[in-house]
Amino acid sequence: MIYFTSICANYLPKAMALAESVKAHCRDATFVLCLVEREIPQAASGFPHFDQIILAKDAGWEDFDQFIFRHSIVEASTAVKPQFLRHLIERFPKRDRFVYLDPDVLVYSDFSELEEVLDRASVVVCPHLLRPGNIDMEISSLAHGTYNLGFVAVARSDNSNRFLDWWAERLFLFCYDDKSRGIFTDQKWIDLAPSFFDVHILKHHGYDFATWSLLGSDMRKAEAGGYVVNGDPLRFIHFSGLDSGMIERAMGWWLTEENRPEFETLYRDYLRKLDAHGQATLGKTPWSYSNYADGASVSREARVRYRDPALWQAVPRPFASCDDEILQQGGGAVTTAGTTGEVPTLRMSPNPGLLDKFAWSTLEIGFGPTLAKALRKLAGARR
């Protein structure tokens, strides 16, 4: 199988630990690094467990700078995923199975269940929660998404192609951290995917074990080696929340003396792996898309303002511009992400009058007539 992760350079130590674990446990694995940077750092190019390193900008985008300018560093590394998956499917025509893993994942054993599932399914996701009981995480899942997109697997098929086309189109316009409007990066969209496509929901306690799985968990060493979680073989742990301190807090909230030792041992071992891969230095690498061409920092306000499609023609080369030029364009401020996919809906409408009415009534709520007009114009141009 082809495995890949998507990172900016400050996550190189995590990606190194991930790739090393994939190569150690997953047979016939090819590991590809998607790097959301302008150039490949020497530390990445010299790492033996990256079989290929591909800059995200080289994965088939029409205007990558315009796209990436609209995103924060966290949004950027998630926004490229479906397009990069499409690129890998084209790049490896003789390979049929592709797995995305977040960089803060560590693999502990083979993915035999996934291989069996991909014999009969072409899109596979994991839910955050496999049982009720942790109301904090249930509420969090309502905001962040039912499924955790630290893992997604696809097999080459018409169904997976349609899924990736849809997901990529949505993320082209709406991959932002804007939970107040129902959007959370690439992840919240996948709540809709099982209704639109044939999607297999992998309910296995050993896949994507993470902080949201801790409450009531039973992790122990297996007699044959490795670990089991609630009776299932441990396949990978997703150390989500490491940088924010959430893992330490969650261990205090949801682990007891009975179920704490094994997870804490693996967590401390993971930290040592990151240190060995240069976390103290590489983890502070600045993002090459954080500055304008003259070296000035791109403000959050300018990135958000540039989400207005009217600016894509007014300022076609955003990194050659500056905050003042971008923030002075257009009408009232556009302060948050956007909507939930109106452009594709508008583009497909056969009734221009209805299209105009829909654009104004829906998009003006919270976004203003400037963005509504711009999206209407863009929709017409793309038909």
GROMACS .gro file of C-alpha atoms in nm:
model
  383
    1MET     CA    1   0.000   0.000   0.000
    2ILE     CA    2   0.096   0.363  -0.047
    3TYR     CA    3   0.107   0.553   0.282
    4PHE     CA    4   0.141   0.929   0.306
    5THR     CA    5   0.119   1.217   0.545
    6SER     CA    6   0.088   1.591   0.487
    7ILE     CA    7   0.299   1.834   0.688
    8CYS     CA    8   0.471   2.167   0.708
    9ALA     CA    9   0.840   2.151   0.796
   10ASN     CA   10   0.792   2.201   1.170
   11TYR     CA   11   0.624   1.857   1.181
   12LEU     CA   12   0.920   1.677   1.024
   13PRO     CA   13   1.018   1.493   1.346
   14LYS     CA   14   0.665   1.356   1.379
   15ALA     CA   15   0.657   1.252   1.013
   16MET     CA   16   0.995   1.080   1.055
   17ALA     CA   17   0.872   0.878   1.352
   18LEU     CA   18   0.556   0.788   1.159
   19ALA     CA   19   0.741   0.678   0.846
   20GLU     CA   20   0.985   0.472   1.050
   21SER     CA   21   0.697   0.291   1.224
   22VAL     CA   22   0.508   0.231   0.898
   23LYS     CA   23   0.815   0.075   0.737
   24ALA     CA   24   0.873  -0.140   1.046
   25HIS     CA   25   0.523  -0.286   1.066
   26CYS     CA   26   0.340  -0.257   0.731
   27ARG     CA   27   0.457  -0.500   0.465
   28ASP     CA   28   0.535  -0.371   0.116
   29ALA     CA   29   0.476  -0.013   0.232
   30THR     CA   30   0.575   0.284   0.019
   31PHE     CA   31   0.584   0.604   0.224
   32VAL     CA   32   0.531   0.941   0.053
   33LEU     CA   33   0.572   1.274   0.228
   34CYS     CA   34   0.351   1.563   0.113
   35LEU     CA   35   0.535   1.878   0.213
   36VAL     CA   36   0.348   2.209   0.225
   37GLU     CA   37   0.659   2.419   0.179
   38ARG     CA   38   0.830   2.604  -0.104
   39GLU     CA   39   1.139   2.380  -0.098
   40ILE     CA   40   1.242   2.043   0.048
   41PRO     CA   41   1.460   2.082   0.359
   42GLN     CA   42   1.784   1.887   0.370
   43ALA     CA   43   1.671   1.706   0.685
   44ALA     CA   44   1.379   1.561   0.491
   45SER     CA   45   1.564   1.469   0.173
   46GLY     CA   46   1.823   1.273   0.369
   47PHE     CA   47   1.578   1.066   0.573
   48PRO     CA   48   1.582   0.702   0.455
   49HIS     CA   49   1.220   0.610   0.537
   50PHE     CA   50   1.069   0.873   0.305
   51ASP     CA   51   1.048   0.686  -0.026
   52GLN     CA   52   0.931   0.999  -0.205
   53ILE     CA   53   0.893   1.363  -0.104
   54ILE     CA   54   0.652   1.572  -0.309
   55LEU     CA   55   0.591   1.940  -0.256
   56ALA     CA   56   0.218   2.005  -0.225
   57LYS     CA   57   0.242   2.279  -0.489
   58ASP     CA   58   0.350   2.014  -0.744
   59ALA     CA   59   0.041   1.797  -0.699
   60GLY     CA   60  -0.168   1.936  -0.984
   61TRP     CA   61  -0.292   2.274  -0.862
   62GLU     CA   62  -0.394   2.549  -1.101
   63ASP     CA   63  -0.272   2.829  -0.872
   64PHE     CA   64  -0.133   2.693  -0.549
   65ASP     CA   65  -0.018   3.028  -0.410
   66GLN     CA   66  -0.370   3.171  -0.426
   67PHE     CA   67  -0.507   2.859  -0.260
   68ILE     CA   68  -0.253   2.832   0.020
   69PHE     CA   69  -0.257   3.204   0.097
   70ARG     CA   70  -0.614   3.168   0.228
   71HIS     CA   71  -0.514   2.917   0.496
   72SER     CA   72  -0.337   2.909   0.829
   73ILE     CA   73  -0.056   2.659   0.874
   74VAL     CA   74  -0.290   2.402   1.033
   75GLU     CA   75  -0.561   2.452   0.771
   76ALA     CA   76  -0.305   2.427   0.491
   77SER     CA   77  -0.170   2.085   0.582
   78THR     CA   78  -0.524   1.943   0.590
   79ALA     CA   79  -0.662   2.128   0.287
   80VAL     CA   80  -0.428   1.955   0.042
   81LYS     CA   81  -0.517   1.596   0.137
   82PRO     CA   82  -0.784   1.497  -0.121
   83GLN     CA   83  -0.603   1.665  -0.410
   84PHE     CA   84  -0.282   1.493  -0.305
   85LEU     CA   85  -0.461   1.158  -0.290
   86ARG     CA   86  -0.584   1.215  -0.645
   87HIS     CA   87  -0.228   1.298  -0.744
   88LEU     CA   88  -0.095   0.976  -0.589
   89ILE     CA   89  -0.357   0.767  -0.769
   90GLU     CA   90  -0.230   0.913  -1.097
   91ARG     CA   91   0.137   0.893  -0.999
   92PHE     CA   92   0.120   0.524  -0.902
   93PRO     CA   93  -0.100   0.365  -1.173
   94LYS     CA   94  -0.004   0.011  -1.071
   95ARG     CA   95  -0.095   0.059  -0.704
   96ASP     CA   96  -0.454   0.032  -0.588
   97ARG     CA   97  -0.456   0.114  -0.216
   98PHE     CA   98  -0.369   0.443  -0.050
   99VAL     CA   99  -0.366   0.532   0.320
  100TYR     CA  100  -0.339   0.875   0.478
  101LEU     CA  101  -0.211   0.902   0.837
  102ASP     CA  102  -0.165   1.220   1.038
  103PRO     CA  103   0.199   1.294   1.118
  104ASP     CA  104   0.140   1.256   1.493
  105VAL     CA  105   0.055   0.887   1.449
  106LEU     CA  106   0.276   0.596   1.549
  107VAL     CA  107   0.214   0.248   1.409
  108TYR     CA  108   0.256  -0.054   1.638
  109SER     CA  109   0.153  -0.349   1.420
  110ASP     CA  110   0.031  -0.440   1.072
  111PHE     CA  111  -0.301  -0.326   0.924
  112SER     CA  112  -0.438  -0.671   0.843
  113GLU     CA  113  -0.801  -0.575   0.911
  114LEU     CA  114  -0.773  -0.274   0.680
  115GLU     CA  115  -0.628  -0.487   0.402
  116GLU     CA  116  -0.927  -0.721   0.429
  117VAL     CA  117  -1.174  -0.431   0.433
  118LEU     CA  118  -1.018  -0.280   0.120
  119ASP     CA  119  -1.093  -0.604  -0.063
  120ARG     CA  120  -1.460  -0.505  -0.054
  121ALA     CA  121  -1.467  -0.130   0.023
  122SER     CA  122  -1.304   0.166  -0.148
  123VAL     CA  123  -1.336   0.442   0.115
  124VAL     CA  124  -1.260   0.371   0.482
  125VAL     CA  125  -1.279   0.607   0.780
  126CYS     CA  126  -1.263   0.572   1.160
  127PRO     CA  127  -1.507   0.736   1.402
  128HIS     CA  128  -1.376   0.931   1.696
  129LEU     CA  129  -1.588   0.730   1.938
  130LEU     CA  130  -1.688   0.364   1.939
  131ARG     CA  131  -1.911   0.371   2.246
  132PRO     CA  132  -2.110   0.626   2.446
  133GLY     CA  133  -2.007   0.751   2.786
  134ASN     CA  134  -1.759   1.038   2.742
  135ILE     CA  135  -2.000   1.328   2.703
  136ASP     CA  136  -1.716   1.580   2.665
  137MET     CA  137  -1.587   1.395   2.362
  138GLU     CA  138  -1.938   1.338   2.228
  139ILE     CA  139  -1.993   1.715   2.230
  140SER     CA  140  -1.649   1.767   2.077
  141SER     CA  141  -1.736   1.525   1.797
  142LEU     CA  142  -2.048   1.727   1.719
  143ALA     CA  143  -1.825   2.031   1.664
  144HIS     CA  144  -1.519   1.873   1.503
  145GLY     CA  145  -1.673   1.583   1.313
  146THR     CA  146  -1.794   1.229   1.373
  147TYR     CA  147  -1.493   1.080   1.195
  148ASN     CA  148  -1.129   1.151   1.265
  149LEU     CA  149  -0.943   1.236   0.948
  150GLY     CA  150  -0.609   1.147   1.099
  151PHE     CA  151  -0.679   0.832   0.902
  152VAL     CA  152  -0.849   0.770   0.570
  153ALA     CA  153  -0.793   0.488   0.322
  154VAL     CA  154  -0.909   0.451  -0.037
  155ALA     CA  155  -0.890   0.180  -0.297
  156ARG     CA  156  -0.886   0.271  -0.664
  157SER     CA  157  -1.249   0.271  -0.787
  158ASP     CA  158  -1.519   0.491  -0.939
  159ASN     CA  159  -1.668   0.533  -0.592
  160SER     CA  160  -1.343   0.657  -0.436
  161ASN     CA  161  -1.281   0.885  -0.735
  162ARG     CA  162  -1.621   1.048  -0.686
  163PHE     CA  163  -1.555   1.080  -0.315
  164LEU     CA  164  -1.218   1.246  -0.368
  165ASP     CA  165  -1.354   1.479  -0.637
  166TRP     CA  166  -1.630   1.594  -0.403
  167TRP     CA  167  -1.401   1.631  -0.102
  168ALA     CA  168  -1.137   1.820  -0.302
  169GLU     CA  169  -1.397   2.057  -0.446
  170ARG     CA  170  -1.535   2.137  -0.103
  171LEU     CA  171  -1.190   2.195   0.047
  172PHE     CA  172  -1.090   2.419  -0.241
  173LEU     CA  173  -1.324   2.683  -0.097
  174PHE     CA  174  -1.406   2.572   0.255
  175CYS     CA  175  -1.126   2.411   0.456
  176TYR     CA  176  -1.116   2.646   0.750
  177ASP     CA  177  -1.138   2.626   1.128
  178ASP     CA  178  -1.478   2.792   1.148
  179LYS     CA  179  -1.681   2.571   1.381
  180SER     CA  180  -1.941   2.843   1.439
  181ARG     CA  181  -2.052   2.790   1.077
  182GLY     CA  182  -2.026   2.414   1.077
  183ILE     CA  183  -1.679   2.387   0.920
  184PHE     CA  184  -1.373   2.230   1.078
  185THR     CA  185  -1.087   2.205   0.829
  186ASP     CA  186  -1.110   1.892   0.611
  187GLN     CA  187  -1.279   1.683   0.875
  188LYS     CA  188  -1.635   1.802   0.936
  189TRP     CA  189  -1.721   1.754   0.568
  190ILE     CA  190  -1.681   1.378   0.607
  191ASP     CA  191  -1.993   1.365   0.825
  192LEU     CA  192  -2.177   1.384   0.491
  193ALA     CA  193  -1.969   1.128   0.303
  194PRO     CA  194  -2.152   0.808   0.413
  195SER     CA  195  -2.475   0.959   0.280
  196PHE     CA  196  -2.323   1.043  -0.059
  197PHE     CA  197  -2.085   0.752  -0.122
  198ASP     CA  198  -2.016   0.394  -0.022
  199VAL     CA  199  -1.804   0.444   0.289
  200HIS     CA  200  -1.691   0.172   0.529
  201ILE     CA  201  -1.677   0.282   0.893
  202LEU     CA  202  -1.397   0.086   1.058
  203LYS     CA  203  -1.505   0.012   1.415
  204HIS     CA  204  -1.188  -0.131   1.566
  205HIS     CA  205  -1.045  -0.013   1.899
  206GLY     CA  206  -0.688  -0.062   1.778
  207TYR     CA  207  -0.712   0.190   1.493
  208ASP     CA  208  -0.680   0.561   1.571
  209PHE     CA  209  -0.655   0.512   1.947
  210ALA     CA  210  -0.622   0.863   2.092
  211THR     CA  211  -0.712   1.090   2.382
  212TRP     CA  212  -1.081   1.068   2.293
  213SER     CA  213  -1.055   0.690   2.341
  214LEU     CA  214  -0.901   0.696   2.689
  215LEU     CA  215  -1.206   0.698   2.917
  216GLY     CA  216  -1.279   0.340   3.022
  217SER     CA  217  -1.015   0.196   2.791
  218ASP     CA  218  -0.842  -0.133   2.865
  219MET     CA  219  -0.492  -0.136   2.716
  220ARG     CA  220  -0.256  -0.416   2.806
  221LYS     CA  221   0.034  -0.614   2.668
  222ALA     CA  222  -0.065  -0.911   2.454
  223GLU     CA  223   0.074  -1.255   2.531
  224ALA     CA  224   0.198  -1.290   2.173
  225GLY     CA  225   0.364  -0.947   2.182
  226GLY     CA  226   0.237  -0.599   2.112
  227TYR     CA  227  -0.067  -0.452   2.280
  228VAL     CA  228  -0.443  -0.497   2.281
  229VAL     CA  229  -0.706  -0.228   2.339
  230ASN     CA  230  -1.046  -0.346   2.460
  231GLY     CA  231  -0.963  -0.686   2.312
  232ASP     CA  232  -0.849  -0.557   1.970
  233PRO     CA  233  -0.483  -0.556   1.858
  234LEU     CA  234  -0.331  -0.209   1.882
  235ARG     CA  235  -0.254  -0.091   1.528
  236PHE     CA  236  -0.174   0.277   1.577
  237ILE     CA  237  -0.197   0.553   1.834
  238HIS     CA  238  -0.286   0.904   1.724
  239PHE     CA  239  -0.101   1.139   1.959
  240SER     CA  240  -0.332   1.427   1.874
  241GLY     CA  241  -0.309   1.722   2.110
  242LEU     CA  242   0.058   1.672   2.193
  243ASP     CA  243   0.169   2.029   2.122
  244SER     CA  244  -0.125   2.186   2.305
  245GLY     CA  245  -0.074   1.976   2.618
  246MET     CA  246  -0.410   1.804   2.570
  247ILE     CA  247  -0.263   1.454   2.602
  248GLU     CA  248  -0.124   1.526   2.948
  249ARG     CA  249  -0.454   1.678   3.060
  250ALA     CA  250  -0.660   1.393   2.914
  251MET     CA  251  -0.443   1.137   3.091
  252GLY     CA  252  -0.523   1.312   3.418
  253TRP     CA  253  -0.895   1.329   3.345
  254TRP     CA  254  -0.969   0.988   3.199
  255LEU     CA  255  -0.704   0.738   3.302
  256THR     CA  256  -0.692   0.552   3.633
  257GLU     CA  257  -0.420   0.360   3.813
  258GLU     CA  258  -0.548   0.047   3.641
  259ASN     CA  259  -0.540   0.166   3.279
  260ARG     CA  260  -0.277   0.440   3.294
  261PRO     CA  261   0.061   0.256   3.295
  262GLU     CA  262   0.060   0.106   2.945
  263PHE     CA  263  -0.056   0.420   2.764
  264GLU     CA  264   0.179   0.642   2.961
  265THR     CA  265   0.471   0.411   2.877
  266LEU     CA  266   0.394   0.434   2.504
  267TYR     CA  267   0.344   0.809   2.528
  268ARG     CA  268   0.681   0.866   2.697
  269ASP     CA  269   0.846   0.640   2.440
  270TYR     CA  270   0.690   0.848   2.162
  271LEU     CA  271   0.834   1.167   2.311
  272ARG     CA  272   1.179   1.009   2.312
  273LYS     CA  273   1.140   0.917   1.945
  274LEU     CA  274   1.054   1.277   1.859
  275ASP     CA  275   1.356   1.401   2.051
  276ALA     CA  276   1.577   1.158   1.859
  277HIS     CA  277   1.444   1.300   1.531
  278GLY     CA  278   1.527   1.659   1.626
  279GLN     CA  279   1.205   1.792   1.776
  280ALA     CA  280   1.391   2.060   1.971
  281THR     CA  281   1.528   2.219   1.652
  282LEU     CA  282   1.329   2.099   1.349
  283GLY     CA  283   1.006   2.147   1.542
  284LYS     CA  284   1.071   2.522   1.536
  285THR     CA  285   1.118   2.548   1.159
  286PRO     CA  286   0.925   2.853   1.026
  287TRP     CA  287   0.666   2.799   0.755
  288SER     CA  288   0.785   2.917   0.415
  289TYR     CA  289   0.433   3.039   0.329
  290SER     CA  290   0.411   3.261   0.637
  291ASN     CA  291   0.572   3.565   0.471
  292TYR     CA  292   0.528   3.789   0.170
  293ALA     CA  293   0.803   3.803  -0.091
  294ASP     CA  294   0.955   4.105   0.086
  295GLY     CA  295   0.980   3.912   0.413
  296ALA     CA  296   0.688   4.075   0.595
  297SER     CA  297   0.457   3.839   0.782
  298VAL     CA  298   0.116   3.761   0.634
  299SER     CA  299  -0.147   3.854   0.891
  300ARG     CA  300  -0.438   3.632   0.981
  301GLU     CA  301  -0.671   3.913   0.872
  302ALA     CA  302  -0.518   3.922   0.523
  303ARG     CA  303  -0.557   3.546   0.483
  304VAL     CA  304  -0.921   3.565   0.584
  305ARG     CA  305  -0.987   3.865   0.359
  306TYR     CA  306  -0.835   3.679   0.062
  307ARG     CA  307  -1.105   3.412   0.094
  308ASP     CA  308  -1.328   3.653  -0.096
  309PRO     CA  309  -1.310   3.528  -0.458
  310ALA     CA  310  -1.329   3.887  -0.582
  311LEU     CA  311  -0.971   3.934  -0.464
  312TRP     CA  312  -0.833   3.643  -0.665
  313GLN     CA  313  -0.843   3.857  -0.979
  314ALA     CA  314  -0.780   4.189  -0.808
  315VAL     CA  315  -0.466   4.052  -0.639
  316PRO     CA  316  -0.361   3.752  -0.851
  317ARG     CA  317  -0.019   3.714  -0.683
  318PRO     CA  318  -0.098   3.749  -0.313
  319PHE     CA  319   0.251   3.673  -0.181
  320ALA     CA  320   0.388   3.955  -0.398
  321SER     CA  321   0.138   4.190  -0.233
  322CYS     CA  322   0.110   4.316   0.126
  323ASP     CA  323  -0.142   4.331   0.408
  324ASP     CA  324  -0.248   4.688   0.328
  325GLU     CA  325  -0.328   4.615  -0.037
  326ILE     CA  326  -0.530   4.304   0.045
  327LEU     CA  327  -0.716   4.448   0.342
  328GLN     CA  328  -0.815   4.760   0.147
  329GLN     CA  329  -0.976   4.561  -0.133
  330GLY     CA  330  -1.352   4.521  -0.157
  331GLY     CA  331  -1.627   4.620   0.081
  332GLY     CA  332  -1.692   4.516   0.439
  333ALA     CA  333  -1.460   4.278   0.616
  334VAL     CA  334  -1.494   3.908   0.554
  335THR     CA  335  -1.402   3.777   0.894
  336THR     CA  336  -1.451   3.402   0.884
  337ALA     CA  337  -1.441   3.103   0.660
  338GLY     CA  338  -1.738   3.095   0.434
  339THR     CA  339  -2.032   2.875   0.365
  340THR     CA  340  -2.098   2.508   0.309
  341GLY     CA  341  -2.044   2.445  -0.057
  342GLU     CA  342  -2.275   2.692  -0.232
  343VAL     CA  343  -2.052   2.735  -0.537
  344PRO     CA  344  -2.099   2.378  -0.666
  345THR     CA  345  -2.471   2.400  -0.588
  346LEU     CA  346  -2.506   2.729  -0.774
  347ARG     CA  347  -2.299   2.609  -1.067
  348MET     CA  348  -2.533   2.315  -1.120
  349SER     CA  349  -2.856   2.511  -1.098
  350PRO     CA  350  -3.045   2.530  -1.431
  351ASN     CA  351  -3.244   2.834  -1.320
  352PRO     CA  352  -3.042   3.161  -1.314
  353GLY     CA  353  -3.319   3.347  -1.135
  354LEU     CA  354  -3.335   3.086  -0.863
  355LEU     CA  355  -2.957   3.086  -0.854
  356ASP     CA  356  -2.947   3.461  -0.787
  357LYS     CA  357  -3.213   3.434  -0.521
  358PHE     CA  358  -3.030   3.147  -0.353
  359ALA     CA  359  -2.698   3.329  -0.362
  360TRP     CA  360  -2.837   3.639  -0.199
  361SER     CA  361  -3.062   3.478   0.058
  362THR     CA  362  -2.803   3.227   0.175
  363LEU     CA  363  -2.469   3.398   0.130
  364GLU     CA  364  -2.565   3.740   0.260
  365ILE     CA  365  -2.647   3.591   0.599
  366GLY     CA  366  -2.322   3.667   0.778
  367PHE     CA  367  -2.109   3.705   0.466
  368GLY     CA  368  -2.243   4.017   0.299
  369PRO     CA  369  -2.339   4.108  -0.058
  370THR     CA  370  -1.978   4.145  -0.174
  371LEU     CA  371  -1.898   3.779  -0.119
  372ALA     CA  372  -2.240   3.674  -0.248
  373LYS     CA  373  -2.181   3.860  -0.575
  374ALA     CA  374  -1.827   3.727  -0.608
  375LEU     CA  375  -1.936   3.367  -0.561
  376ARG     CA  376  -2.220   3.418  -0.806
  377LYS     CA  377  -1.970   3.548  -1.063
  378LEU     CA  378  -1.731   3.262  -0.993
  379ALA     CA  379  -2.009   3.007  -1.027
  380GLY     CA  380  -2.103   3.143  -1.367
  381ALA     CA  381  -1.742   3.138  -1.483
  382ARG     CA  382  -1.699   2.774  -1.384
  383ARG     CA  383  -2.011   2.644  -1.562
   0.00000   0.00000   0.00000
